[in-house]
Coordinates of C-alpha atoms (C1' of nucleotides) in Angstrom, one line a residue:
Chain A
X51 CA 0.0 0.0 0.0
X52 CA 1.2 3.5 -0.8
X53 CA 4.1 4.6 -3.0
X54 CA 6.2 6.8 -0.8
X55 CA 9.0 7.5 -3.3
X56 CA 11.2 10.1 -1.6
X57 CA 9.6 10.6 1.8
X58 CA 10.9 8.9 4.8
X59 CA 14.7 8.8 4.3
X60 CA 14.8 6.2 7.1
X61 CA 13.2 7.6 10.2
X62 CA 16.5 7.6 12.2
X63 CA 18.1 9.9 9.7
X64 CA 14.9 11.9 9.7
X65 CA 14.8 12.4 13.4
X66 CA 18.4 13.4 13.4
X67 CA 17.7 16.0 10.8
X68 CA 14.3 17.4 11.7
X69 CA 14.6 17.3 15.5
X70 CA 18.0 18.6 16.6
X71 CA 18.0 16.5 19.8
X72 CA 15.9 18.8 21.7
X73 CA 12.5 17.4 21.6
X74 CA 13.7 14.0 20.8
X75 CA 11.4 11.4 22.3
X76 CA 12.0 8.0 23.5
X77 CA 8.6 7.0 22.0
X78 CA 10.2 7.1 18.6
X79 CA 9.6 3.7 17.1
X80 CA 11.2 2.2 14.0
X81 CA 9.0 2.2 11.0
X82 CA 9.9 -1.5 10.5
X83 CA 8.3 -2.4 13.9
X84 CA 5.3 -0.3 13.1
X85 CA 5.0 -2.0 9.8
X86 CA 4.7 -5.4 11.4
X87 CA 1.8 -4.0 13.5
X88 CA 0.2 -2.3 10.6
X89 CA 0.4 -5.5 8.6
X90 CA -1.4 -7.4 11.4
X91 CA -4.2 -4.8 11.6
X92 CA -4.5 -4.9 7.8
X93 CA -5.3 -8.7 7.9
X94 CA -8.2 -7.8 10.2
X95 CA -9.4 -4.9 8.1
X96 CA -11.4 -7.0 5.7
X97 CA -14.9 -7.9 6.3
X98 CA -14.4 -11.4 4.6
X99 CA -11.6 -12.2 6.9
X100 CA -13.5 -11.3 10.0
X101 CA -16.5 -13.3 8.8
X102 CA -14.1 -16.2 8.4
X103 CA -12.6 -15.8 11.8
X104 CA -16.0 -15.6 13.3
X105 CA -17.2 -18.7 11.7
X106 CA -14.2 -20.5 13.0
X107 CA -14.8 -19.3 16.6
X108 CA -17.1 -22.3 17.2
X109 CA -14.5 -24.7 16.0
X110 CA -12.4 -25.9 13.1
X111 CA -13.8 -26.0 9.5
X112 CA -12.6 -27.1 6.2
X113 CA -12.6 -24.7 3.2
X114 CA -16.0 -25.9 1.8
X115 CA -17.5 -25.5 5.2
X116 CA -16.2 -22.0 5.5
X117 CA -17.5 -21.3 1.9
X118 CA -20.9 -22.3 3.1
X119 CA -20.8 -20.4 6.2
X120 CA -19.7 -17.2 4.6
X121 CA -20.9 -17.3 1.1
X122 CA -17.5 -16.5 -0.2
X123 CA -16.1 -18.1 -3.4
X124 CA -13.6 -20.9 -3.3
X125 CA -10.6 -19.2 -4.7
X126 CA -11.3 -16.3 -2.5
X127 CA -11.5 -18.3 0.7
X128 CA -8.4 -20.1 -0.2
X129 CA -6.6 -16.8 -0.7
X130 CA -7.9 -15.3 2.6
X131 CA -6.9 -18.6 4.5
X132 CA -3.4 -18.2 3.2
X133 CA -3.3 -14.6 4.5
X134 CA -4.7 -15.6 7.9
X135 CA -2.4 -18.5 8.2
X136 CA 0.7 -16.4 7.3
X137 CA -0.4 -13.9 10.0
X138 CA -0.5 -16.7 12.5
X139 CA -4.2 -16.1 13.2
X140 CA -5.3 -19.5 11.9
X141 CA -3.6 -22.9 11.7
X142 CA -3.8 -25.5 8.9
X143 CA -4.3 -29.1 9.1
X144 CA -4.7 -31.4 6.2
X145 CA -7.0 -34.5 6.8
X146 CA -7.2 -36.7 3.6
X147 CA -8.5 -34.4 0.9
X148 CA -9.8 -31.8 3.2
X149 CA -7.9 -29.0 4.8
X150 CA -9.1 -28.0 8.3
X151 CA -8.5 -24.4 9.6
X152 CA -8.9 -23.3 13.2
X153 CA -8.2 -20.2 15.2
X154 CA -4.6 -20.3 16.5
X155 CA -4.3 -16.9 18.0
X156 CA -7.0 -16.2 20.6
X157 CA -5.8 -12.7 20.8
X158 CA -7.9 -12.0 17.8
X159 CA -11.1 -12.0 19.8
X160 CA -9.5 -9.8 22.6
X161 CA -8.8 -7.3 19.9
X162 CA -12.4 -7.5 18.6
X163 CA -13.7 -7.0 22.2
X164 CA -11.7 -3.9 22.5
X165 CA -12.8 -2.4 19.2
X166 CA -16.4 -3.4 20.0
X167 CA -16.3 -1.6 23.3
X168 CA -14.8 1.4 21.7
X169 CA -17.3 1.5 18.8
X170 CA -20.2 1.0 21.3
X171 CA -18.9 3.9 23.3
X172 CA -18.7 6.2 20.3
X173 CA -22.0 5.1 19.2
X174 CA -23.6 5.9 22.6
X175 CA -21.9 9.3 22.7
X176 CA -23.3 10.1 19.2
X177 CA -26.7 9.0 20.4
X178 CA -26.5 11.4 23.4
X179 CA -25.5 14.3 21.3
X180 CA -28.3 13.6 18.9
X181 CA -30.8 13.4 21.7
X182 CA -29.7 16.9 22.8
X183 CA -31.1 18.2 19.6
X184 CA -34.5 17.1 20.9
X185 CA -34.8 20.6 22.3
X186 CA -35.0 22.0 18.9
X187 CA -38.2 20.1 18.0
X188 CA -41.3 22.1 17.7
X189 CA -44.2 20.0 18.9
X190 CA -44.7 19.2 22.6
Chain B
X38 CA -11.9 -2.1 -1.0
X39 CA -12.9 -5.0 -3.1
X40 CA -15.6 -5.3 -5.7
X41 CA -17.9 -8.1 -4.7
X42 CA -20.5 -7.8 -7.5
X43 CA -22.9 -10.7 -6.9
X44 CA -21.5 -12.4 -4.0
X45 CA -23.1 -11.9 -0.6
X46 CA -26.8 -11.4 -1.1
X47 CA -27.1 -10.0 2.3
X48 CA -25.8 -12.5 4.9
X49 CA -29.2 -13.1 6.4
X50 CA -30.5 -14.3 3.1
X51 CA -27.4 -16.3 2.7
X52 CA -27.6 -18.0 6.0
X53 CA -31.2 -18.9 5.3
X54 CA -30.2 -20.3 1.9
X55 CA -26.9 -22.0 2.5
X56 CA -27.6 -23.4 6.0
X57 CA -31.1 -25.0 6.1
X58 CA -31.5 -24.1 9.9
X59 CA -29.4 -27.1 10.9
X60 CA -26.1 -25.9 11.6
X61 CA -27.2 -22.4 12.3
X62 CA -25.0 -20.7 14.7
X63 CA -25.7 -17.8 17.1
X64 CA -22.2 -16.6 16.3
X65 CA -23.5 -15.4 13.1
X66 CA -22.8 -11.7 12.9
X67 CA -24.2 -9.2 10.5
X68 CA -21.7 -8.1 7.8
X69 CA -22.8 -4.5 8.6
X70 CA -21.4 -4.9 12.2
X71 CA -18.2 -6.6 10.9
X72 CA -17.8 -3.7 8.5
X73 CA -17.6 -1.3 11.3
X74 CA -15.0 -3.4 13.0
X75 CA -13.0 -3.9 9.7
X76 CA -13.2 -0.1 9.1
X77 CA -11.7 0.6 12.4
X78 CA -8.9 -2.0 11.9
X79 CA -8.2 -0.5 8.4
X80 CA -7.5 2.9 10.0
X81 CA -4.9 1.3 11.9
X82 CA -3.4 -0.6 9.1
X83 CA -1.2 2.2 7.8
X84 CA 2.2 2.8 9.0
X85 CA 1.9 6.5 8.6
X86 CA -1.2 6.6 10.9
X87 CA 0.5 4.5 13.5
X88 CA 3.5 6.8 13.4
X89 CA 1.1 9.8 13.9
X90 CA -0.6 8.0 16.7
X91 CA 2.7 7.2 18.3
X92 CA 4.0 10.8 18.2
X93 CA 0.9 12.0 19.8
X94 CA 1.2 9.6 22.7
X95 CA 3.4 12.1 24.5
X96 CA 0.8 14.8 24.1
X97 CA -1.1 17.0 21.6
X98 CA 0.7 18.3 18.5
X99 CA -0.3 20.6 15.7
X100 CA -0.1 19.5 12.0
X101 CA 3.3 21.1 11.5
X102 CA 4.7 19.4 14.6
X103 CA 3.3 16.1 13.3
X104 CA 4.9 16.6 10.0
X105 CA 8.3 17.2 11.7
X106 CA 7.8 14.2 14.0
X107 CA 6.9 11.9 11.3
X108 CA 8.5 13.3 8.1
X109 CA 5.2 13.0 6.2
X110 CA 4.1 15.7 3.8
X111 CA 1.6 18.3 4.7
X112 CA -1.4 17.2 2.5
X113 CA -0.7 13.7 3.6
X114 CA -0.8 14.3 7.2
X115 CA -3.9 16.5 6.8
X116 CA -5.7 13.6 5.1
X117 CA -4.6 11.1 7.8
X118 CA -5.8 13.4 10.5
X119 CA -9.2 13.5 9.0
X120 CA -9.3 9.7 8.9
X121 CA -8.1 9.4 12.4
X122 CA -10.6 12.0 13.6
X123 CA -13.5 10.4 11.8
X124 CA -12.6 7.1 13.5
X125 CA -12.8 8.8 16.9
X126 CA -9.2 8.0 17.6
X127 CA -8.0 11.6 17.6
X128 CA -9.6 14.9 18.6
X129 CA -9.3 18.2 16.9
X130 CA -8.9 21.6 18.5
X131 CA -8.2 24.7 16.8
X132 CA -6.1 27.4 18.5
X133 CA -5.6 30.4 16.3
X134 CA -4.1 29.4 13.1
X135 CA -3.0 26.1 14.4
X136 CA -5.0 22.9 14.8
X137 CA -3.9 20.7 17.6
X138 CA -4.6 17.0 17.6
X139 CA -4.6 14.6 20.6
X140 CA -5.3 11.0 21.2
X141 CA -9.1 10.8 22.0
X142 CA -9.3 6.9 22.3
X143 CA -6.8 5.3 24.6
X144 CA -8.1 2.0 23.6
X145 CA -5.7 2.3 20.6
X146 CA -2.7 1.6 22.8
X147 CA -4.4 -1.4 24.4
X148 CA -4.9 -2.8 20.9
X149 CA -1.1 -2.1 20.2
X150 CA -0.2 -3.9 23.3
X151 CA -2.1 -6.9 22.4
X152 CA -0.8 -7.1 18.8
X153 CA 2.7 -6.5 20.2
X154 CA 2.5 -9.4 22.6
X155 CA 1.1 -11.5 19.8
X156 CA 3.8 -10.6 17.3
X157 CA 6.4 -11.1 20.1
X158 CA 5.1 -14.5 20.8
X159 CA 5.1 -15.6 17.1
X160 CA 8.6 -14.3 16.6
X161 CA 9.9 -16.2 19.6
X162 CA 8.2 -19.4 18.4
X163 CA 9.8 -18.9 15.0
X164 CA 13.1 -18.4 16.8
X165 CA 12.7 -21.7 18.7
X166 CA 11.9 -23.5 15.5
X167 CA 15.0 -22.2 13.7
X168 CA 17.2 -23.0 16.6
X169 CA 16.1 -26.6 16.3
X170 CA 17.7 -26.6 12.9
X171 CA 20.9 -26.1 14.6
X172 CA 21.2 -30.0 14.7
X173 CA 21.6 -30.0 11.0
X174 CA 24.9 -28.1 11.0
X175 CA 28.0 -29.8 10.0
X176 CA 30.8 -28.3 12.2
X177 CA 31.7 -29.5 15.7
Chain C
dA283 C1' -6.6 45.5 2.7
dA284 C1' -2.3 43.0 1.8
dA285 C1' 0.8 39.8 3.3
dT286 C1' 1.9 35.7 5.9
dT287 C1' 1.3 31.5 8.1
dA288 C1' -1.2 27.0 9.0
dT289 C1' -4.3 23.9 7.5
dA290 C1' -7.6 21.6 4.2
dT291 C1' -8.9 20.2 -0.4
dT292 C1' -8.5 18.8 -5.2
dG293 C1' -6.8 16.3 -9.0
dC294 C1' -3.5 13.1 -10.3
dT295 C1' -0.6 8.8 -10.5
dA296 C1' 1.0 4.6 -8.8
dT297 C1' 0.2 0.6 -6.3
dA298 C1' -2.2 -2.9 -3.6
dT299 C1' -5.6 -6.2 -3.4
dA300 C1' -10.5 -8.4 -3.4
dG301 C1' -13.1 -11.1 -6.1
dT302 C1' -13.6 -14.1 -10.3
dG303 C1' -13.1 -17.8 -13.7
dA304 C1' -10.0 -21.1 -15.4
dT305 C1' -6.6 -24.2 -14.5
dA306 C1' -3.3 -26.9 -11.6
dT307 C1' -2.4 -29.9 -7.9
dA308 C1' -3.3 -33.5 -4.6
dA309 C1' -5.8 -37.1 -2.2
dT310 C1' -9.3 -40.6 -2.7
dT311 C1' -12.1 -43.9 -4.9
dA312 C1' -13.9 -46.9 -8.7
Chain D
dT47 C1' -5.3 -45.9 -14.6
dA48 C1' -9.3 -42.9 -14.7
dA49 C1' -12.6 -40.4 -12.5
dT50 C1' -13.8 -37.5 -8.6
dT51 C1' -13.4 -34.4 -5.0
dA52 C1' -11.1 -30.6 -2.4
dT53 C1' -7.9 -27.2 -2.3
dA54 C1' -4.4 -24.0 -4.2
dT55 C1' -2.7 -21.1 -7.8
dC56 C1' -2.8 -18.0 -11.9
dA57 C1' -4.4 -14.2 -14.7
dC58 C1' -7.3 -10.7 -14.9
dT59 C1' -10.4 -6.7 -13.7
dA60 C1' -12.2 -3.3 -10.8
dT61 C1' -11.6 -0.5 -7.0
dA62 C1' -9.5 1.9 -3.1
dT63 C1' -6.0 4.9 -1.4
dA64 C1' -1.2 6.7 -0.1
dG65 C1' 1.4 10.3 -1.5
dC66 C1' 2.4 14.4 -4.2
dA67 C1' 1.8 19.1 -6.3
dA68 C1' -1.1 22.8 -6.7
dT69 C1' -4.6 25.5 -5.0
dA70 C1' -8.1 27.1 -1.6
dT71 C1' -9.4 28.5 2.8
dA72 C1' -8.9 30.6 7.2
dA73 C1' -6.7 33.1 11.0
dT74 C1' -3.1 36.5 12.1
dT75 C1' -0.2 40.3 11.5
dT76 C1' 1.5 44.4 9.2

DNA sequence: AAATTATATTGCTATATAGTGATATAATTA
DNA sequence: TAATTATATCACTATATAGCAATATAATTT
């Protein structure tokens, strides 16, 4: 993603150049480390993959079962499973002709819980703000 | 992202069609809800935005300061701030000509902690696996 | 008001990838 | 071996978006 041609002459160089040691912060994190994190989040940023993860929460499934549970196409599921596997979120086990996948990283659901709480909180806040507009209504 | 033309005739319909009420699972989640979650993860799936979030961890900054801290271009930072703000991760406050942004959703760092632990764990596992190859070495 | 500074927006290009159909590969059975 | 089934891979299209340059907008100062 992106195309950053010239930008980012290696963040260390950058920090050295742009911040002359004054407001240097220990919080500076290497872009490489952040890339790993961004990459992980990207895996979870597709509805299809979240669907797949959800349908695996109740137990392992093979590709065909995942297709049925999610309505996704075969090639598509296969590609997603590769991505999920490489991210360490799911593990693969071949049994005869079938390949069974299962959740291998329970942290996934911890993440979803956090995001869920966050979304819920935002939604409730928006709701309160909207309700305050009630005062503008004409009738009764 | 994506182009799903015909696939996904609304997951409710889908569930009704593909799973004849037998293996129906309560875990079935509406794609709409999953979209919200995916959207949130997508915001965090860009290195530049993670950089921005990190550099705001120590306190609020205006756009220019963010540019200096991250090395990103002005238009680019501005666009990212809009995305982060809309996601409720960051809040905006204008002071004179400057616009100051600050972390508005501390959950962000909780997420990063979880992912960090997960990545660390994977890395250590890979390390152990690699070390087991030591046995294949010739010398000694 | 004109000039200056800080931020936002617009139009653009390049790139990444979700989904698809066709085909390849692999395991199982006849 | 041939046929069948399950999964993976390939080639392709369509779409989304990161980053950039140029421009617009808004607040401040002269």
